[in-house]
Short mmCIF file of N, CA and C in Angstrom, two decimals:
data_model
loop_
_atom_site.label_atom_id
_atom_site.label_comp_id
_atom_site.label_asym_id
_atom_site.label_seq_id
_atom_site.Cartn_x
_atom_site.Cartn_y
_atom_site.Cartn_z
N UNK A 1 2.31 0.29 -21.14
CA UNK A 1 1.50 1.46 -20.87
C UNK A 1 2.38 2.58 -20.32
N UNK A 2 1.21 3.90 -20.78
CA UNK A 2 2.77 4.97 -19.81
C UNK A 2 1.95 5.56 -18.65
N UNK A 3 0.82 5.56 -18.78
CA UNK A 3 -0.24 6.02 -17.51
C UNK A 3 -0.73 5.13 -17.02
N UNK A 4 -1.19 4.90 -16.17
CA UNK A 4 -2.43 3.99 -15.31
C UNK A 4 -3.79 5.24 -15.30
N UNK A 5 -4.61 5.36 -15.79
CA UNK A 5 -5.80 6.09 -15.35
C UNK A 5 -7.02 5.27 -15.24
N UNK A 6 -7.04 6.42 -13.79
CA UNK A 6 -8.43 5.66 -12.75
C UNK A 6 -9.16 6.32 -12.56
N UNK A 7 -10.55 6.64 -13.33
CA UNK A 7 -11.80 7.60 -13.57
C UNK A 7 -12.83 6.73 -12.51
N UNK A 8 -12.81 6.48 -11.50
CA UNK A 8 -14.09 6.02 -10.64
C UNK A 8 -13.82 7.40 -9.27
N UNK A 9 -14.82 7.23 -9.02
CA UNK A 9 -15.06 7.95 -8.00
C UNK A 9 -16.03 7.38 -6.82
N UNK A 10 -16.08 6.24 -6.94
CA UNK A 10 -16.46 5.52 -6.23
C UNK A 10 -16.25 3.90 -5.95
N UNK A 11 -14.95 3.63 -6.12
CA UNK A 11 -14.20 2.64 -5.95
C UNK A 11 -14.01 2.79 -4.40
N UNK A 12 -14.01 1.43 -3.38
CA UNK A 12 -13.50 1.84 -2.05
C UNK A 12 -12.51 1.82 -1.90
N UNK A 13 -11.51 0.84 -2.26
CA UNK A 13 -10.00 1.10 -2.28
C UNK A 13 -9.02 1.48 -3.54
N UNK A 14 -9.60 0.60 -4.35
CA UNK A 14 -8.74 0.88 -5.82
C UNK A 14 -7.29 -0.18 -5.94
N UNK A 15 -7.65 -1.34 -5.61
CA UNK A 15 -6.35 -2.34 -5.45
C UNK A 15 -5.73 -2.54 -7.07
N UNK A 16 -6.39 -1.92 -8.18
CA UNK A 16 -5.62 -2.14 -9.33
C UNK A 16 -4.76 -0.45 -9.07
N UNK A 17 -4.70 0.35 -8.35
CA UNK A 17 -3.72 1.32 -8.22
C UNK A 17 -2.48 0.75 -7.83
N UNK A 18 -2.57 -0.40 -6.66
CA UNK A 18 -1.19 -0.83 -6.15
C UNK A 18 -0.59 -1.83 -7.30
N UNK A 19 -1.88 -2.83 -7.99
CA UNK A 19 -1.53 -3.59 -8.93
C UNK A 19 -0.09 -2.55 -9.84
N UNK A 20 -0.32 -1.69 -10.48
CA UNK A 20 -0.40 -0.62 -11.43
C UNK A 20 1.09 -0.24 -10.63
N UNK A 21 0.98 0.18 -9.22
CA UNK A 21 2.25 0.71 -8.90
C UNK A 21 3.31 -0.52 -9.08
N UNK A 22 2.56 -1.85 -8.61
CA UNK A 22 3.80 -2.61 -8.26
C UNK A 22 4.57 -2.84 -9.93
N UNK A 23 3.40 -2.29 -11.11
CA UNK A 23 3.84 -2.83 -12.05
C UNK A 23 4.89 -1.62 -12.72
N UNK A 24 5.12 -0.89 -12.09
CA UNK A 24 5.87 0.57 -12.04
C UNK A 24 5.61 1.26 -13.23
N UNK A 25 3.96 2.06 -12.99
CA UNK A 25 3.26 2.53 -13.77
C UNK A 25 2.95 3.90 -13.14
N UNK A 26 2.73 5.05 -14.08
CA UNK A 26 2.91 6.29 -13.23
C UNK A 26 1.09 6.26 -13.34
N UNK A 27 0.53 6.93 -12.49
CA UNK A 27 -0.97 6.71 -12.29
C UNK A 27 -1.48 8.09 -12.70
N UNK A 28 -2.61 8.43 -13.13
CA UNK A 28 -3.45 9.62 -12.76
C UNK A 28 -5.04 9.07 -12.12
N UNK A 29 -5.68 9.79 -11.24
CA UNK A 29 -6.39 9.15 -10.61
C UNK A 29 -7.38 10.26 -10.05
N UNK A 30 -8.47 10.44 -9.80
CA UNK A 30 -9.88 11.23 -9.05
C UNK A 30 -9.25 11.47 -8.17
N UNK A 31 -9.34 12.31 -7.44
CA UNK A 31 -8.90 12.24 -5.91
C UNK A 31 -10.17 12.34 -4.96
N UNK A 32 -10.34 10.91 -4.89
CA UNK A 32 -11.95 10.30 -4.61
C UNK A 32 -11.51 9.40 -2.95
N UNK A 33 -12.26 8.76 -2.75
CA UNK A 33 -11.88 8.33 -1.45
C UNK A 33 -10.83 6.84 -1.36
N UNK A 34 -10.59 6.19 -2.46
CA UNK A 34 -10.04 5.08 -3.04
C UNK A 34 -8.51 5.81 -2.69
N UNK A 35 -8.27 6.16 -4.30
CA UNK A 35 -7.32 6.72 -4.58
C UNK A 35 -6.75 7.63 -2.91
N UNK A 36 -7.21 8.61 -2.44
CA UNK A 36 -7.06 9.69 -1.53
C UNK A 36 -6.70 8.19 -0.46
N UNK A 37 -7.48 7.43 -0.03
CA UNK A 37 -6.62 6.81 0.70
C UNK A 37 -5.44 6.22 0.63
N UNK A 38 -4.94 5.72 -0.67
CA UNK A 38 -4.00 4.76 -1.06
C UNK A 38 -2.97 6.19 -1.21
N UNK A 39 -2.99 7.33 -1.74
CA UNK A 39 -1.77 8.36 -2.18
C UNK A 39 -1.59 9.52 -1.26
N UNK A 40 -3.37 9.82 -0.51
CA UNK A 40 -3.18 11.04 -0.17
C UNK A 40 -2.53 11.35 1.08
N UNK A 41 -1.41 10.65 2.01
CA UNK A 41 -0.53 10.70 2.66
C UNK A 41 0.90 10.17 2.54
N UNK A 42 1.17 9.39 1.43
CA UNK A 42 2.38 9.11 0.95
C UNK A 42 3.44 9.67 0.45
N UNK A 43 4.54 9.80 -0.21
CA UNK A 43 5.34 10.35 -0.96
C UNK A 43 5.09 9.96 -2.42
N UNK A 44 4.33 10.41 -3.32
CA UNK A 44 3.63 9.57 -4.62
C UNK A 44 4.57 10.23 -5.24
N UNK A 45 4.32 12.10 -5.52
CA UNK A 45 4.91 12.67 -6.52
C UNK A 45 5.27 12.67 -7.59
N UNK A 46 6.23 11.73 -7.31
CA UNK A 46 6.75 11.11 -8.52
C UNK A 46 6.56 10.44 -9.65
N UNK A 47 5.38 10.08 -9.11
CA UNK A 47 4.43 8.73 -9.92
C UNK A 47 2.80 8.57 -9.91
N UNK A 48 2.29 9.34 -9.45
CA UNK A 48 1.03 9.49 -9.18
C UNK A 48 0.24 10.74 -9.25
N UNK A 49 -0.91 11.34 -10.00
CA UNK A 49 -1.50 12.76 -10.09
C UNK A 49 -2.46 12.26 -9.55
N UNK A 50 -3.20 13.27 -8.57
CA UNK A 50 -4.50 12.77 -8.69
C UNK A 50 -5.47 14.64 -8.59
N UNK A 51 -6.17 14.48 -9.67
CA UNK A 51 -6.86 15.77 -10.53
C UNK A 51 -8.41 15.37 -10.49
N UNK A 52 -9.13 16.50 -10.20
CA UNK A 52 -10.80 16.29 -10.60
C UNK A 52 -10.57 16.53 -12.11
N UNK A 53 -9.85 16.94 -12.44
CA UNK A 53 -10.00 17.03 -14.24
C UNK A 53 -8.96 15.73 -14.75
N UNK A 54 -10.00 14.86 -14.88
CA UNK A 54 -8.63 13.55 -15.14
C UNK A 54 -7.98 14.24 -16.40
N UNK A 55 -8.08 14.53 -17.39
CA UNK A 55 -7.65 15.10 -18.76
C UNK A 55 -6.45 15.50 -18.01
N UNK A 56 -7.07 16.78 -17.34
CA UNK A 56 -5.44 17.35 -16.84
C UNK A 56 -4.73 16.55 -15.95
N UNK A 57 -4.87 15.58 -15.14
CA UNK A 57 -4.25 14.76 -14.37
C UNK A 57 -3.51 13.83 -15.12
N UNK A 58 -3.82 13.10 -16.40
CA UNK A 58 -3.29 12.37 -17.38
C UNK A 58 -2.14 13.15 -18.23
N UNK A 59 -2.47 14.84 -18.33
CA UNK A 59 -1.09 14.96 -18.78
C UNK A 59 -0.23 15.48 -17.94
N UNK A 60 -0.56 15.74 -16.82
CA UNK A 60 0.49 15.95 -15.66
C UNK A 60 1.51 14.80 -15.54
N UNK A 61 0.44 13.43 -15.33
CA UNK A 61 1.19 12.07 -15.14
C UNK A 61 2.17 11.94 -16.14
N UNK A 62 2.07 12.26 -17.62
CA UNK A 62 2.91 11.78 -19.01
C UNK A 62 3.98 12.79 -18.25
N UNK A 63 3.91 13.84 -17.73
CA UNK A 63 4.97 14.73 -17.53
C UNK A 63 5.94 13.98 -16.46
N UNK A 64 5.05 13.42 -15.80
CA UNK A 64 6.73 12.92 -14.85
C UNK A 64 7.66 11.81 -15.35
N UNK A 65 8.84 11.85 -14.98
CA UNK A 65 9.74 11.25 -15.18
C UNK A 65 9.11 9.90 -14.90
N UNK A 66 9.36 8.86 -15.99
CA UNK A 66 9.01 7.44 -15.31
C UNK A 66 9.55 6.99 -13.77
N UNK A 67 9.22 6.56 -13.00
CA UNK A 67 9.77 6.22 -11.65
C UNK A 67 9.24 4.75 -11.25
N UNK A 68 9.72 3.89 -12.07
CA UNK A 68 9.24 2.45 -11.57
C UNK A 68 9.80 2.12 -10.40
N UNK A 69 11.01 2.45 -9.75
CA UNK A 69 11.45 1.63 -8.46
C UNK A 69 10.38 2.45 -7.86
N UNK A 70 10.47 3.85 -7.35
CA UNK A 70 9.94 4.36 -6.61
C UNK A 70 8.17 3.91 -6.27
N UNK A 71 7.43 3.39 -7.75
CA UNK A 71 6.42 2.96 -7.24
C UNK A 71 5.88 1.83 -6.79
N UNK A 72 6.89 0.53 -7.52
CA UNK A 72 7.24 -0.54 -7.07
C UNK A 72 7.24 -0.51 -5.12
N UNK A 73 8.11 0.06 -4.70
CA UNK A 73 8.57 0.13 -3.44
C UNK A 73 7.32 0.93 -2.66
N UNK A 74 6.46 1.61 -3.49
CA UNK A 74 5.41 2.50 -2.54
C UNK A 74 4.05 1.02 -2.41
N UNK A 75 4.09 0.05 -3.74
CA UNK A 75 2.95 -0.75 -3.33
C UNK A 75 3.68 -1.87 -2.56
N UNK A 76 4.94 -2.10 -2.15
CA UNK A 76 4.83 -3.10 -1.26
C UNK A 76 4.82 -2.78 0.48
N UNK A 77 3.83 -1.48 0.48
CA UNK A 77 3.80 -0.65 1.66
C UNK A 77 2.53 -1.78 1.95
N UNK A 78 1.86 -1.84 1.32
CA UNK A 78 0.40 -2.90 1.39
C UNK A 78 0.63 -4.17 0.35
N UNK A 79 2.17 -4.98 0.61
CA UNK A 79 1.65 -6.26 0.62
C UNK A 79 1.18 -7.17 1.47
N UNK A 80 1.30 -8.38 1.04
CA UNK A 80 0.57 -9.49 2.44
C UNK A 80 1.39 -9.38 3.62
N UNK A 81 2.79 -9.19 3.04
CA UNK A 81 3.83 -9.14 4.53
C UNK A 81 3.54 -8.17 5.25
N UNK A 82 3.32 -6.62 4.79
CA UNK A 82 3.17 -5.75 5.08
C UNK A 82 1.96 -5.60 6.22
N UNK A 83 0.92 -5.98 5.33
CA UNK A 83 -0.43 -5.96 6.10
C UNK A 83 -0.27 -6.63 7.26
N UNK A 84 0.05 -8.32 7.32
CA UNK A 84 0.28 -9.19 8.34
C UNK A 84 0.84 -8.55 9.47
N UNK A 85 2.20 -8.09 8.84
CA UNK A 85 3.54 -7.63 10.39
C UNK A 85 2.47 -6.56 11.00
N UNK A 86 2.10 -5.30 9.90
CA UNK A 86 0.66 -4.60 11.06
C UNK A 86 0.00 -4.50 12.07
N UNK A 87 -1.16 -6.05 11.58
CA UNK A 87 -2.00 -6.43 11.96
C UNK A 87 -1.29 -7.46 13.23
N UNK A 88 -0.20 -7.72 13.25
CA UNK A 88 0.35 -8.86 14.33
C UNK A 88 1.29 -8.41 15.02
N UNK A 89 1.35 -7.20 14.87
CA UNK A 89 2.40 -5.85 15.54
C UNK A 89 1.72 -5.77 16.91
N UNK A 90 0.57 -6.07 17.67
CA UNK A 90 0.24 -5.75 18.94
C UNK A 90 0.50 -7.07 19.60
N UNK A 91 0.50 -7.90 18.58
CA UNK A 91 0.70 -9.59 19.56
C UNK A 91 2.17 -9.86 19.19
N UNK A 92 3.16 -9.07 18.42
CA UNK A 92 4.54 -9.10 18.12
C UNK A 92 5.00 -8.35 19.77
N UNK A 93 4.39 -7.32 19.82
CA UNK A 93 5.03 -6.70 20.98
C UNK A 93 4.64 -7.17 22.34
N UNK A 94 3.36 -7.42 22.54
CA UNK A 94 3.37 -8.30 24.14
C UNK A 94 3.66 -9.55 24.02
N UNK A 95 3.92 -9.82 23.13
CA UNK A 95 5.13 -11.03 23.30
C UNK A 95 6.46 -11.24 23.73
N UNK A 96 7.08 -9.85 23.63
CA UNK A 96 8.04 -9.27 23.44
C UNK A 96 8.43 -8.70 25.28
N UNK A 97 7.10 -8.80 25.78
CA UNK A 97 6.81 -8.32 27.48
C UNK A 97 7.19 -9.28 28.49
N UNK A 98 8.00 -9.26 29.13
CA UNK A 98 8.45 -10.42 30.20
C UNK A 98 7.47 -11.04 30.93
N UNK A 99 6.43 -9.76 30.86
CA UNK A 99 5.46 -10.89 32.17
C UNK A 99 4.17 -11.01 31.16
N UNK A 100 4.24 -10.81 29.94
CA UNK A 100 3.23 -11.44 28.56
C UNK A 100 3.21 -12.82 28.37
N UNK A 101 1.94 -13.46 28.10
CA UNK A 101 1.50 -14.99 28.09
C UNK A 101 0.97 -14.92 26.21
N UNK A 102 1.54 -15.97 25.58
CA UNK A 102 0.85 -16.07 24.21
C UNK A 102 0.28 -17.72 25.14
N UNK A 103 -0.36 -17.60 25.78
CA UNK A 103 -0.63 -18.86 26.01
C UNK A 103 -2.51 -18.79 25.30
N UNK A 104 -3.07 -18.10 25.25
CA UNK A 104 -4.08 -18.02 24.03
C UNK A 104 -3.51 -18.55 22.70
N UNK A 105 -2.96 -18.05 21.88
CA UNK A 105 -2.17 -18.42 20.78
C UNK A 105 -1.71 -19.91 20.43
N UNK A 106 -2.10 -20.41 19.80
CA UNK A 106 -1.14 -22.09 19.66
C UNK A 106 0.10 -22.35 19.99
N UNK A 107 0.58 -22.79 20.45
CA UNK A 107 1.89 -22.76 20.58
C UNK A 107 2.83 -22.77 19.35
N UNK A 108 2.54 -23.44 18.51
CA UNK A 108 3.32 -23.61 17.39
C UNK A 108 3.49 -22.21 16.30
N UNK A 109 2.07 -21.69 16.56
CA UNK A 109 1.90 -19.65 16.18
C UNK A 109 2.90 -18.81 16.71
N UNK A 110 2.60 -19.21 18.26
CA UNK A 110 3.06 -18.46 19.31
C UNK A 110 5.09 -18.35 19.41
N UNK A 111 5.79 -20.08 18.84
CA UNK A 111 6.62 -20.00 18.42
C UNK A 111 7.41 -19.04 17.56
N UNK A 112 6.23 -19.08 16.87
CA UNK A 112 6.96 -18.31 15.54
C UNK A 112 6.67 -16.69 15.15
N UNK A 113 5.84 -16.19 16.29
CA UNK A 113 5.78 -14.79 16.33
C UNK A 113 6.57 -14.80 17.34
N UNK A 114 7.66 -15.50 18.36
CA UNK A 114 8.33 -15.00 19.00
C UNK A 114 10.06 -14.64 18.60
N UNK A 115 10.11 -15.38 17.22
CA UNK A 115 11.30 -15.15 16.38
C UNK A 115 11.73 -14.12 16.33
#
């Protein structure tokens, strides 16, 4: 494929966009609340339009230079590792606190977020 186009406007996230990036596919897309969350603070540019006139957003997209690393590398912003380190970033850091207890935590958890 040379576009990814995504005509919903009511998708909540749009996880075949990251599918699509990781598959280093240049996108055109609504700029709906899906899409707008997943691009509309990133560095896309390169690889991503997002147009209320998909027509014109689809040939904007053919216009850019293919950029597979670049979009590759933008969807593993939200892989599982990604999400996880996040989401375990507040119990990564008071762990990290001298007078912090993971003694809630299993120990064997608690081990291994202290790596």
């Amino acid at each position: 494929a040379d576009v990814f186009v995504f005509p919903s406007i009511t998708d909540t996230f749009g996880l075949v966009l990251l599918e699509a990036c990781a598959a280093g596919l240049r996108i055109a897309a609504m700029p709906a609340p899906g899409p707008l969350d997943i691009f509309g603070e990133g560095d896309v540019d390169d690889f991503a339009v997002l147009n209320a006139d998909l027509g014109l957003g689809v040939a904007k997209a053919l216009q850019l230079a293919e950029a597979p690393d670049k979009a590759r590398a933008f969807a593993q912003r939200f892989s599982w590792e990604a999400c996880t380190r996040q989401f375990l970033e507040p119990v990564l850091a008071s762990a990290r606190r001298p007078d912090a207890s993971l003694a809630p935590w299993p120990s064997r958890l608690a081990r291994r977020l202290s790596r």
